[in-house]
Coordinates of C-alpha atoms in Angstrom, one line a residue:
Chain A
X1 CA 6.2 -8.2 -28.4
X2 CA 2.2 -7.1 -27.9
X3 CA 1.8 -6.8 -31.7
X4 CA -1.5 -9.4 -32.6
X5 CA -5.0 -8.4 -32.1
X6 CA -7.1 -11.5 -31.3
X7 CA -10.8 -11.7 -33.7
X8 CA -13.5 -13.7 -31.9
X9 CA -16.0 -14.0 -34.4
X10 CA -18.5 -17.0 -35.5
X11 CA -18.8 -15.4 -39.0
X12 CA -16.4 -16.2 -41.5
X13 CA -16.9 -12.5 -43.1
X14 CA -17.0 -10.5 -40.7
X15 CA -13.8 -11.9 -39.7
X16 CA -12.3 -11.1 -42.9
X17 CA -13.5 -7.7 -42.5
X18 CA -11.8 -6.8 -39.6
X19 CA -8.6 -8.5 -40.7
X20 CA -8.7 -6.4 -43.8
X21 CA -9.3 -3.3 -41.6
X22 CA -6.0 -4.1 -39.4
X23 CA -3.9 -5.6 -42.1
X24 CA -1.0 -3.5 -42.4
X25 CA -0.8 -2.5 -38.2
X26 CA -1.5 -5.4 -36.5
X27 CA -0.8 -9.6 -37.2
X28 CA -4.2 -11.2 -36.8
X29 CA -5.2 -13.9 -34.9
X30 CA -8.5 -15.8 -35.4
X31 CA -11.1 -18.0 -32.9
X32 CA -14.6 -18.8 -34.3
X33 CA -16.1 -18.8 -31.0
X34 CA -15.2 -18.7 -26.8
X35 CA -13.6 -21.9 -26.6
X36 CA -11.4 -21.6 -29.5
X37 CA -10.6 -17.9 -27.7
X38 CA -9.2 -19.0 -24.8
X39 CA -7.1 -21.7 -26.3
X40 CA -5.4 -18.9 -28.4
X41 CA -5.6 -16.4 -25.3
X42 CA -3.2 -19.4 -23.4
X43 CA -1.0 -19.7 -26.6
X44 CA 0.2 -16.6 -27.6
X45 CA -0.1 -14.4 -24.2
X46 CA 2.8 -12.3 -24.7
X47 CA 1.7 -11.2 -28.2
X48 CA -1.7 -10.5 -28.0
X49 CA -2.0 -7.1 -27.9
X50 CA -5.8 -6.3 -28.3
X51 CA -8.7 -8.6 -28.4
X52 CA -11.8 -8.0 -30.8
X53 CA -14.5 -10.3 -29.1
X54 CA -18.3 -11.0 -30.6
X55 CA -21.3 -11.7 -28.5
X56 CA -23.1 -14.3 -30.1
X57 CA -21.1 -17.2 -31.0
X58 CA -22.0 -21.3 -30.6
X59 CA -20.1 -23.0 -28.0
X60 CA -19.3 -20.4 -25.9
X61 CA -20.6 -16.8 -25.9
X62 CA -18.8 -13.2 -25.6
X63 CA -20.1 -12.5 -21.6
X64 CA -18.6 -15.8 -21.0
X65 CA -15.3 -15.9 -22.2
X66 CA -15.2 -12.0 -20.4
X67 CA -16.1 -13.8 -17.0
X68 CA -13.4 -16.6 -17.6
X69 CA -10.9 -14.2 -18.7
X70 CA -11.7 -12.1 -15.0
X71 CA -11.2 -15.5 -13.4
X72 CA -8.0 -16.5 -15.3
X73 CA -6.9 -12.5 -14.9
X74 CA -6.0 -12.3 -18.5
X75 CA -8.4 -9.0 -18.5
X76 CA -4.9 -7.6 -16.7
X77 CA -3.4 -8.5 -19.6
X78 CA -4.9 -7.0 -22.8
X79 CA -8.0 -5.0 -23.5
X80 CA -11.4 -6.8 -25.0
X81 CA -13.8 -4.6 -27.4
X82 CA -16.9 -6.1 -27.7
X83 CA -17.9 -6.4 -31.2
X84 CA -21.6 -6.4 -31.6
X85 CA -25.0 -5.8 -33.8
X86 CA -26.9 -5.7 -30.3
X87 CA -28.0 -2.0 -29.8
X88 CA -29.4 -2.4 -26.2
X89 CA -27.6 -0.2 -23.8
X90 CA -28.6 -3.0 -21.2
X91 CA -26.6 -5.2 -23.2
X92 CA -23.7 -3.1 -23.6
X93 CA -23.6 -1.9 -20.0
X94 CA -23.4 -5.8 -18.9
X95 CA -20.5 -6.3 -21.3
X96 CA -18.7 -3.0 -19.6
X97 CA -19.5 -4.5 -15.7
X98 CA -17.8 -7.6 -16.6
X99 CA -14.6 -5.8 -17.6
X100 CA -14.6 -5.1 -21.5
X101 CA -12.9 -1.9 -22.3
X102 CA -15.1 -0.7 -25.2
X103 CA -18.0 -1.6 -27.0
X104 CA -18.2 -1.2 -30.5
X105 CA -21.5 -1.5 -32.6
X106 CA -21.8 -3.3 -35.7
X107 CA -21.8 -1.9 -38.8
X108 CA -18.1 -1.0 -37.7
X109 CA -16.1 1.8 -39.7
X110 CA -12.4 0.6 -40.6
X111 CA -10.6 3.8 -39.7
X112 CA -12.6 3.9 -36.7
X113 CA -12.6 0.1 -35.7
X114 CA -8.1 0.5 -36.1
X115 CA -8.6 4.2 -34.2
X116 CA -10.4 2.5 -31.0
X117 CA -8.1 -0.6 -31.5
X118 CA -4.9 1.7 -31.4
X119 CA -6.5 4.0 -28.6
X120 CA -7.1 0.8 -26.0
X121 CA -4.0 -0.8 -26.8
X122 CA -2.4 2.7 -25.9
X123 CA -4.5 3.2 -22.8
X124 CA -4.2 -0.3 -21.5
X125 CA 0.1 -0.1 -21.7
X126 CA 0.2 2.9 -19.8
X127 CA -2.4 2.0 -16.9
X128 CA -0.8 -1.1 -16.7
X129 CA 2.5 0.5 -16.7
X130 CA 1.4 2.9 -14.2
X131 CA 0.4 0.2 -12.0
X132 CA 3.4 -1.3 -12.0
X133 CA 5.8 1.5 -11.2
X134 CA 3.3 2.3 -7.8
X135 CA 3.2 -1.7 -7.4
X136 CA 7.1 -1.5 -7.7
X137 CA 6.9 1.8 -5.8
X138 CA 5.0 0.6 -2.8
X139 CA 7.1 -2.6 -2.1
X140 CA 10.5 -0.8 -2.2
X141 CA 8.9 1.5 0.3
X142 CA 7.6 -1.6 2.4
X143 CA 10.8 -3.1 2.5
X144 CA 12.6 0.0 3.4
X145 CA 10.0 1.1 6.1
X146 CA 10.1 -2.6 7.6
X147 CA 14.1 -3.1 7.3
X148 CA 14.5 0.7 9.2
X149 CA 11.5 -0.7 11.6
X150 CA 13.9 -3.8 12.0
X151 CA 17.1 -1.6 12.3
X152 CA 15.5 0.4 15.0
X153 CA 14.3 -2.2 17.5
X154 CA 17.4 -3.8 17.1
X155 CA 19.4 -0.4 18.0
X156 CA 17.0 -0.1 21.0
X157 CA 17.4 -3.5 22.6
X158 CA 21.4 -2.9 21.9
X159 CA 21.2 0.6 24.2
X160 CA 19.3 -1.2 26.5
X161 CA 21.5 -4.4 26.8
X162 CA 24.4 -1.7 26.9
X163 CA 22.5 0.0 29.3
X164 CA 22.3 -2.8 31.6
X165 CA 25.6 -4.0 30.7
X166 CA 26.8 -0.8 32.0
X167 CA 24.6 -0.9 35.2
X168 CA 25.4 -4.2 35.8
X169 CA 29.6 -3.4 36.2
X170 CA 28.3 -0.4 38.4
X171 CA 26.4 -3.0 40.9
X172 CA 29.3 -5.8 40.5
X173 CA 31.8 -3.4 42.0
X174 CA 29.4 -2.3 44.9
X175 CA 29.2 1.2 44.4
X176 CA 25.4 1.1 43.6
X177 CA 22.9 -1.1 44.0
X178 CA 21.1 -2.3 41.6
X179 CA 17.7 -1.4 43.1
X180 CA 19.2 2.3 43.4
X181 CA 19.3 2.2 39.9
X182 CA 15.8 0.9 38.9
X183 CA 14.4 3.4 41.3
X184 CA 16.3 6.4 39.7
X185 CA 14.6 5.7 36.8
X186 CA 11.4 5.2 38.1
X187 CA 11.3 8.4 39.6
X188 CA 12.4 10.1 36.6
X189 CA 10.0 8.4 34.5
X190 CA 7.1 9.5 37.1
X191 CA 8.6 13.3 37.1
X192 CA 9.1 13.3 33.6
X193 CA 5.6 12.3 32.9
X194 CA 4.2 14.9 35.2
X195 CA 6.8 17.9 33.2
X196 CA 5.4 16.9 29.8
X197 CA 2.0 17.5 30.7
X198 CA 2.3 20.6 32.9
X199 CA 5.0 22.4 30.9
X200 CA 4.6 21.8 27.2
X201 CA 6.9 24.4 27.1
X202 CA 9.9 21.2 27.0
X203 CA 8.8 19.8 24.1
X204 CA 8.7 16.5 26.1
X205 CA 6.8 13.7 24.3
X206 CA 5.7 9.7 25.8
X207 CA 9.0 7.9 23.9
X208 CA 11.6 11.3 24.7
X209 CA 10.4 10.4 28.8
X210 CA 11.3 7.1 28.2
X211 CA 14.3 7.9 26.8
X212 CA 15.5 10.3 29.8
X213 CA 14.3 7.4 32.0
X214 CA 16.6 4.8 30.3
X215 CA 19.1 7.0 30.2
X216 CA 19.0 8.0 33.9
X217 CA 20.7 4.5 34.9
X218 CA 24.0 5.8 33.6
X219 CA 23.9 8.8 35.5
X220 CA 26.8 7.1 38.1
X221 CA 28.8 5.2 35.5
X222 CA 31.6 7.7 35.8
X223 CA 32.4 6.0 39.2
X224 CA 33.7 2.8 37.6
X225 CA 36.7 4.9 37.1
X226 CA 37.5 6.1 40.8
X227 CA 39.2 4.1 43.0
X228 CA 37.7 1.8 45.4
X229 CA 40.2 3.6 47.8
X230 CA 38.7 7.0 47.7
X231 CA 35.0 5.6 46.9
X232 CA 34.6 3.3 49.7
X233 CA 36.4 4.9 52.0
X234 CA 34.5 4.6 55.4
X235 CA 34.3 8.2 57.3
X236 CA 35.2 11.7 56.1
X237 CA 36.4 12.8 52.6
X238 CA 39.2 15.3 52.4
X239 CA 38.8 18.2 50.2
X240 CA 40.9 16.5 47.3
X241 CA 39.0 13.3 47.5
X242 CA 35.7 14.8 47.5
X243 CA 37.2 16.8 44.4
X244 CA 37.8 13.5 43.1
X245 CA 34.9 12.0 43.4
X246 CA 33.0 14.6 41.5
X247 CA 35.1 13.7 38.6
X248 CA 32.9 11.3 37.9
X249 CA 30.5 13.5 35.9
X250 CA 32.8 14.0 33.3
X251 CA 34.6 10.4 33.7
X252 CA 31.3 8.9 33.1
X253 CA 31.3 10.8 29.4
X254 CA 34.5 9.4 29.0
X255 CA 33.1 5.6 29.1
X256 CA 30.1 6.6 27.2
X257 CA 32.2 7.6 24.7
X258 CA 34.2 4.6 24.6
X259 CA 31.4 3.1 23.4
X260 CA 29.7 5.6 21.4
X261 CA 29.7 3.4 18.2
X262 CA 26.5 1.0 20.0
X263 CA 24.3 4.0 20.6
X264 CA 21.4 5.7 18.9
X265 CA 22.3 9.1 18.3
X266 CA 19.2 10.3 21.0
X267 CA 20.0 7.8 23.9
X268 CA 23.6 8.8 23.4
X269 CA 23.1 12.0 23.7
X270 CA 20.9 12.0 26.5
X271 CA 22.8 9.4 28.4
X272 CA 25.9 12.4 28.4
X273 CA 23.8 15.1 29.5
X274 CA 22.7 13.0 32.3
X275 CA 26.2 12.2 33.1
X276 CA 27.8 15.3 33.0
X277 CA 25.3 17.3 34.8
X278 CA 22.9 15.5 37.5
X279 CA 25.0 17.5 39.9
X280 CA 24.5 20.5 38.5
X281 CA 22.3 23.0 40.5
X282 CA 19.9 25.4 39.5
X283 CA 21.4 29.0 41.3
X284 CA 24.3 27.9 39.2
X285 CA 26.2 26.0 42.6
X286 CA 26.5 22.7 41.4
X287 CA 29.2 20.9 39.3
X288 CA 30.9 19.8 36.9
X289 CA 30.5 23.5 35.0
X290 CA 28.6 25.6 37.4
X291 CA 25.7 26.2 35.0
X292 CA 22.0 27.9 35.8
X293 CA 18.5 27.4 35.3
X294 CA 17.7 25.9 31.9
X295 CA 21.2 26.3 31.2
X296 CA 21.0 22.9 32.2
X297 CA 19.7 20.1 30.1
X298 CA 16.0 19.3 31.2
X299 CA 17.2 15.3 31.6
X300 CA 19.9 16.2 33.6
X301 CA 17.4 18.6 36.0
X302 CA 14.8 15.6 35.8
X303 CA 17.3 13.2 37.2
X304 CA 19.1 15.1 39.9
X305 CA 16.2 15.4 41.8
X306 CA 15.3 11.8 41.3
X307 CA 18.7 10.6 42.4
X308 CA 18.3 13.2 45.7
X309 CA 14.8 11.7 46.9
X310 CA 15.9 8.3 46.6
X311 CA 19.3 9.1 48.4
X312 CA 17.5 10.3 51.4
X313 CA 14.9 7.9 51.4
X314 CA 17.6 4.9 51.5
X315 CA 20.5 4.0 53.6
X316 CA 23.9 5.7 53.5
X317 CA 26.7 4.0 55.6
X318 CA 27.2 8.3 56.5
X319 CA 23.0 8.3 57.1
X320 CA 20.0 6.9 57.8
X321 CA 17.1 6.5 55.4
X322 CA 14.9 9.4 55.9
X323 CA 11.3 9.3 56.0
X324 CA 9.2 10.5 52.9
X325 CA 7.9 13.2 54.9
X326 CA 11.1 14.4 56.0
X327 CA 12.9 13.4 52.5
X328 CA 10.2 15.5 50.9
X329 CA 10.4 18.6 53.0
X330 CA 14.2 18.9 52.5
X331 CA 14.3 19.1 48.9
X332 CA 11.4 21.7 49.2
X333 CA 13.1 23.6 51.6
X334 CA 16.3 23.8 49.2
X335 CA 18.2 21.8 51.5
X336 CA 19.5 19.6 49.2
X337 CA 20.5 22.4 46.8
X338 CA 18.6 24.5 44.2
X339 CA 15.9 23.0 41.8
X340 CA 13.9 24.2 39.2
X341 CA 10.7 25.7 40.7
X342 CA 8.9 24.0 38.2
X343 CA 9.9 20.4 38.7
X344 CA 9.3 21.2 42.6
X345 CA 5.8 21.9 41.3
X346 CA 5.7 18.5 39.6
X347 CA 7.1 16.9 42.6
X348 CA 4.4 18.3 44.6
X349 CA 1.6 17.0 42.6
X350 CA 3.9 13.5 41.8
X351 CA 4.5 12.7 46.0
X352 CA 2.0 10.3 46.6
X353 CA 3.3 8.9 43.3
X354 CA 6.7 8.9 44.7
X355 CA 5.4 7.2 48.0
X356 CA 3.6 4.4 46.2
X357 CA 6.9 3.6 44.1
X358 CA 9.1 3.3 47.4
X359 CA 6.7 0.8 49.2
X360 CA 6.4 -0.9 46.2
X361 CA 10.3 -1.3 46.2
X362 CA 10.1 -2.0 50.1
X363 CA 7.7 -5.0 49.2
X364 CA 9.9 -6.4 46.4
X365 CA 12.8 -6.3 48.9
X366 CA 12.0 -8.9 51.4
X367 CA 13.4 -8.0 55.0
X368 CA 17.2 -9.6 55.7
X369 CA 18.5 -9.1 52.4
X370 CA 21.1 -6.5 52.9
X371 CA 21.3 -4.3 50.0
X372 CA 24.8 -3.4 48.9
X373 CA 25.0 0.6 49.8
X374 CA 27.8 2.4 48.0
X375 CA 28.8 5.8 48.6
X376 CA 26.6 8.3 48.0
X377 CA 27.3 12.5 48.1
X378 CA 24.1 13.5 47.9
X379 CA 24.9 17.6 48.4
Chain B
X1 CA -24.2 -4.7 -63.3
X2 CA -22.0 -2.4 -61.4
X3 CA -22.2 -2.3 -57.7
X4 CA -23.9 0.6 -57.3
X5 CA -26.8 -1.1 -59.6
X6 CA -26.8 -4.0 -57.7
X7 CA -27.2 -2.2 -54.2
X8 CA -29.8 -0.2 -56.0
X9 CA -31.4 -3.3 -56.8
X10 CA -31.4 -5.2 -53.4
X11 CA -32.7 -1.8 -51.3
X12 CA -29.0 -1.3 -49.9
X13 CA -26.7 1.7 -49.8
X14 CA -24.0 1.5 -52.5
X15 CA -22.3 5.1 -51.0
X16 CA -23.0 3.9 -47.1
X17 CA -21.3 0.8 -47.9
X18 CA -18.4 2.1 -49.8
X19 CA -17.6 4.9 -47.4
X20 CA -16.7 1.9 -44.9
X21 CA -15.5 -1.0 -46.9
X22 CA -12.9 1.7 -48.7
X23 CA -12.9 -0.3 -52.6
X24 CA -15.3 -2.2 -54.7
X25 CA -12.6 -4.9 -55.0
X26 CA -12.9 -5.7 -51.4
X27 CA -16.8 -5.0 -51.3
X28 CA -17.1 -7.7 -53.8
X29 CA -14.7 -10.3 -52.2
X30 CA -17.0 -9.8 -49.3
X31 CA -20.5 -10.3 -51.1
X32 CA -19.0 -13.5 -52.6
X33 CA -18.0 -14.9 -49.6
X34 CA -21.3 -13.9 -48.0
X35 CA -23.0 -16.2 -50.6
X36 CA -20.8 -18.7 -49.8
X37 CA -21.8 -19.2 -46.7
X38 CA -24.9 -19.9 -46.8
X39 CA -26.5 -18.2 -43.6
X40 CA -29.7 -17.9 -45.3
X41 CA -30.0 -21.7 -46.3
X42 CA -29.1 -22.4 -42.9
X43 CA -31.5 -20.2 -41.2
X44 CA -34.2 -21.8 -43.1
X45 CA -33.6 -25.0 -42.2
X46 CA -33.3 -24.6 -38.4
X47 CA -36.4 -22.0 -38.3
X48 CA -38.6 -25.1 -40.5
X49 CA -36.9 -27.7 -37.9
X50 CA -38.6 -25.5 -34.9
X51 CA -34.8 -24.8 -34.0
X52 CA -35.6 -21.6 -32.3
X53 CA -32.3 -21.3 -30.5
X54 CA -30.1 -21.8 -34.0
X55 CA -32.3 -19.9 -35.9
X56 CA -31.8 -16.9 -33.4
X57 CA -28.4 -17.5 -33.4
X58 CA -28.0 -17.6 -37.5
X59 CA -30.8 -14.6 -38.0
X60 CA -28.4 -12.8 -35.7
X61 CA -25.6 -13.2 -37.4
X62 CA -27.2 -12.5 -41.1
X63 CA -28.4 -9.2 -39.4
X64 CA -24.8 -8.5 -38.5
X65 CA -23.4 -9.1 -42.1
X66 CA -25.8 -7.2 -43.6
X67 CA -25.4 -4.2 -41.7
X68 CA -21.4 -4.7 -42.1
X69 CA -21.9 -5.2 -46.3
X70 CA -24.8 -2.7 -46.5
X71 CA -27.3 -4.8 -47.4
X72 CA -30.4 -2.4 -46.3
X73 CA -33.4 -4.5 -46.9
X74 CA -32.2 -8.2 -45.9
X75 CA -30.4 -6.4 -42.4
X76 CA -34.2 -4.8 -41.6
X77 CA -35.9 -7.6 -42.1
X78 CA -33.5 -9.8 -40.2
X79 CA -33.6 -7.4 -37.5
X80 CA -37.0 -7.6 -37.2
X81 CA -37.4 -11.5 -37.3
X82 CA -33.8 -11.9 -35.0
X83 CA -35.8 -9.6 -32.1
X84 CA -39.3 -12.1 -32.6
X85 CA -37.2 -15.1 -31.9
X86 CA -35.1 -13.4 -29.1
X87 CA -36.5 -15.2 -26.4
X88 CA -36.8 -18.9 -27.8
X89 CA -40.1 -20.0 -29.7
X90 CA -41.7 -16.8 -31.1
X91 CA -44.8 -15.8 -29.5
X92 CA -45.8 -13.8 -32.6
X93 CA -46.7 -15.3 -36.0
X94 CA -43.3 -15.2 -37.9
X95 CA -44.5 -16.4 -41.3
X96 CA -44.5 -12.8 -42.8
X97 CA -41.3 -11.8 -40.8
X98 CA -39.7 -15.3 -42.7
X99 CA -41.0 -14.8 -46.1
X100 CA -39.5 -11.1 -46.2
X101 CA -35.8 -12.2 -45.4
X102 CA -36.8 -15.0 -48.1
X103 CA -37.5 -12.8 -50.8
X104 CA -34.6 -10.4 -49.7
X105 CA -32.0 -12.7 -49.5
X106 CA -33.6 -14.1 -53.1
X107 CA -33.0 -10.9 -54.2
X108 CA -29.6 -10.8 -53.1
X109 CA -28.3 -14.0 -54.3
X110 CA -29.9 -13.5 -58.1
X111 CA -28.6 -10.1 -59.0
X112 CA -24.9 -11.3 -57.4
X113 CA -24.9 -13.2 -60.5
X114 CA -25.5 -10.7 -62.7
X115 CA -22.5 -8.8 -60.7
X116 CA -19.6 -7.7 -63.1

């Protein structure tokens, strides 16, 4: 209980004073000069309310108890009025800098000397209760900001382990190669680059392209689920097995589903577009659903074309790789099916882009080692 | 003597001083102790010793209790020798600045006596 104002004061009567003017609101405590002060300041802490504090005093002066008190940070603790019968402003303005809260001039009125006691007391609680609700405040909100920050990378590196988890059972049972894969999504990275900054119009941002990039390994996952039977099956597909394979758009939703509960909600969600409707074309003569234009999620659009050019530029065991010049041509021309005239403008400006990526993945893969080539239906 | 006769006698201000001190009982409780202490005695001594820093320090604190108990005459004069012996060993001749906060304080001390 902050209920004791502290008198520093050499002279016996003027310490009576004051205690006379407080008697009746406050307990006093008394210290004939600085040194006395601050072994009363360290004994009764909690109840010291205010502290009344003269200049000139033997031992140890006013300013110096003010700057010890700074150093000790018992200023934070209660309010010191200077008590004085020195008139210079200089005087007063020094005892201000070093952190008193008021300065009051001697001959001191009672009613006023209580009114300016009651006054700083008031206006010290409240600042410092002030400062310690935003203090309070501010590290709840730290904590929260840094435990979501913590939440979040540790959702990303889950979708990514899934993702590779996922990628990784797609390669084991030979229906992709891995390298297929990484090169899927760095062509979709490269495109989707090129699509936020000629066509704002997506609302595509540097973390949403990274995202769709991700994403883009899962577009084959659906396959895990078809039969080794129909999927490697050397030679021509019959009508029903082709109609089987291109079940594994919507299969593929089916295992992302499965494991729905390790995503974040916006790889999840991008991840099933991607799935569901790579093979979708944009006259509306794709697959799974037939739809049109933008009809079709911008990932999905993004990553079909990605998936074609690295189908014709790479082995089949139905084809040969194609040449980038050739591969280029044929997706221009609309042989490979419909695309969005804008992303064929982005791959136009992106080829050279494109080329670079596929000698860099020549150069990683040193001649002999056979890659493992699934089966890919690239119409 | 009442206590507005004796501030009339020392060049004080009876209704200053009661306007802040609230009651005579209390103004005179005060004036008693402030003979008690013996500031003036003390100031004497260290100003005759050449003990310029105690007899700032004492003149200082006499000017302060003046001006707190209304004591007009002693609390100008005080002033007056407390700012000549501000910086250390006065540069000025104090003699007349010491013999008025004599005589005041004199004055002081006899008509207390003759206080009711």
């Amino acid at each position: 209980m902050r209920d004791t104002v502290l008198i520093v004061e050499d002279v016996e009567l003027n310490r009576g004073i004051l205690c006379d003017m407080l008697e009746g609101d406050y307990r006093t405590l008394e210290a004939r000069d600085g040194i006395e002060a601050l072994e009363v300041m360290a004994a009764h802490q909690e109840e010291i309310a205010v502290v009344l504090l003269d200049l000139m005093m033997p031992r140890m002066g006013g300013l110096e108890v003010l700057e010890i008190m700074a150093e000790q940070h018992l200023l934070d603790r209660f309010p010191v009025l200077i008590i004085s019968g020195e008139t210079s402003p200089e005087i007063e303005d020094r005892c201000l800098t070093f952190g008193a809260f008021d300065f009051i001039k001697k001959p001191f009125l009672p009613s006023l000397v209580l009114r300016r006691v009651k006054n700083a007391e008031a206006l010290f609680t409240y600042k410092n209760r002030l400062e310690e609700q935003v203090a309070l405040q501010t590290a709840q909100l730290t904590r929260q900001a840094e435990a979501l920050r913590a939440k979040n990378a540790q959702l990303r590196e889950m979708n990514e382990m899934t993702i590779e988890l996922l990628s990784d059972i797609i390669e084991a049972r030979n229906l992709e190669s891995g390298t297929h894969v990484q090169r899927v999504r760095a062509f979709t990275r490269i495109l989707g680059l090129r699509l936020m900054e000629k066509y704002p119009e997506y609302g595509l941002d540097r973390s949403t392209v990274d995202v769709i990039a991700l994403a883009s390994m899962m577009h084959d996952v659906g396959k895990i689920m078809i039969s080794d039977a129909i999927l490697l099956k050397p030679g021509k597909l019959t009508p029903e097995e082709f109609d089987m394979i291109k079940q594994h758009t919507i299969l593929g939703c089916q295992v992302l589903n499965h494991t729905s509960y390790m995503w974040e909600e916006d790889y999840f969600s991008c991840c099933l577009q991607i799935c569901r409707y790579h093979h979708e074309k944009y006259d509306g003569r794709g697959y799974p659903e037939g739809l049109r234009g933008d009809e079709i999620p911008i990932a999905a659009q993004i990553v079909s074309i990605a998936d074609c050019y690295d189908a014709l530029t790479n082995e089949r065991v139905y084809k040969k790789a194609f040449s980038p010049e050739t591969s280029y041509e044929m997706i221009m021309n609309g042989e490979c099916g419909a695309f969005n005239p804008k992303l064929m403008r982005c791959l136009e400006d992106c080829r050279a882009e494109f080329e670079a990526q596929l000698r860099r993945n020549e150069s990683s893969v040193k001649p002999g080692a056979a890659l493992p080539n699934g089966k890919e239906e690239d119409q | 003597m009442t206590l507005k006769e004796f501030y009339k006698a020392v060049g004080g201000s009876y209704k200053e001083t009661l306007r802040r001190l609230m009651n005579d009982t209390l103004i005179k409780q005060y004036l008693r102790m402030f003979s008690e202490a013996g500031d003036l005695e003390k100031l004497l001594r260290a100003l005759e010793a050449g003990q310029w820093e105690d007899a700032f320090r004492h003149v200082h604190n006499l000017k302060g209790v003046c001006l707190n108990l209304g004591l007009g005459r002693l609390a100008e004069a005080s002033s007056e020798l407390c700012e000549a012996l501000r910086s250390g060993e006065p540069t000025v001749d104090i003699t007349p600045l010491t013999a008025e906060v004599k005589e005041a304080g004199a004055q002081i001390l006899e008509n207390l006596e003759s206080l009711e």
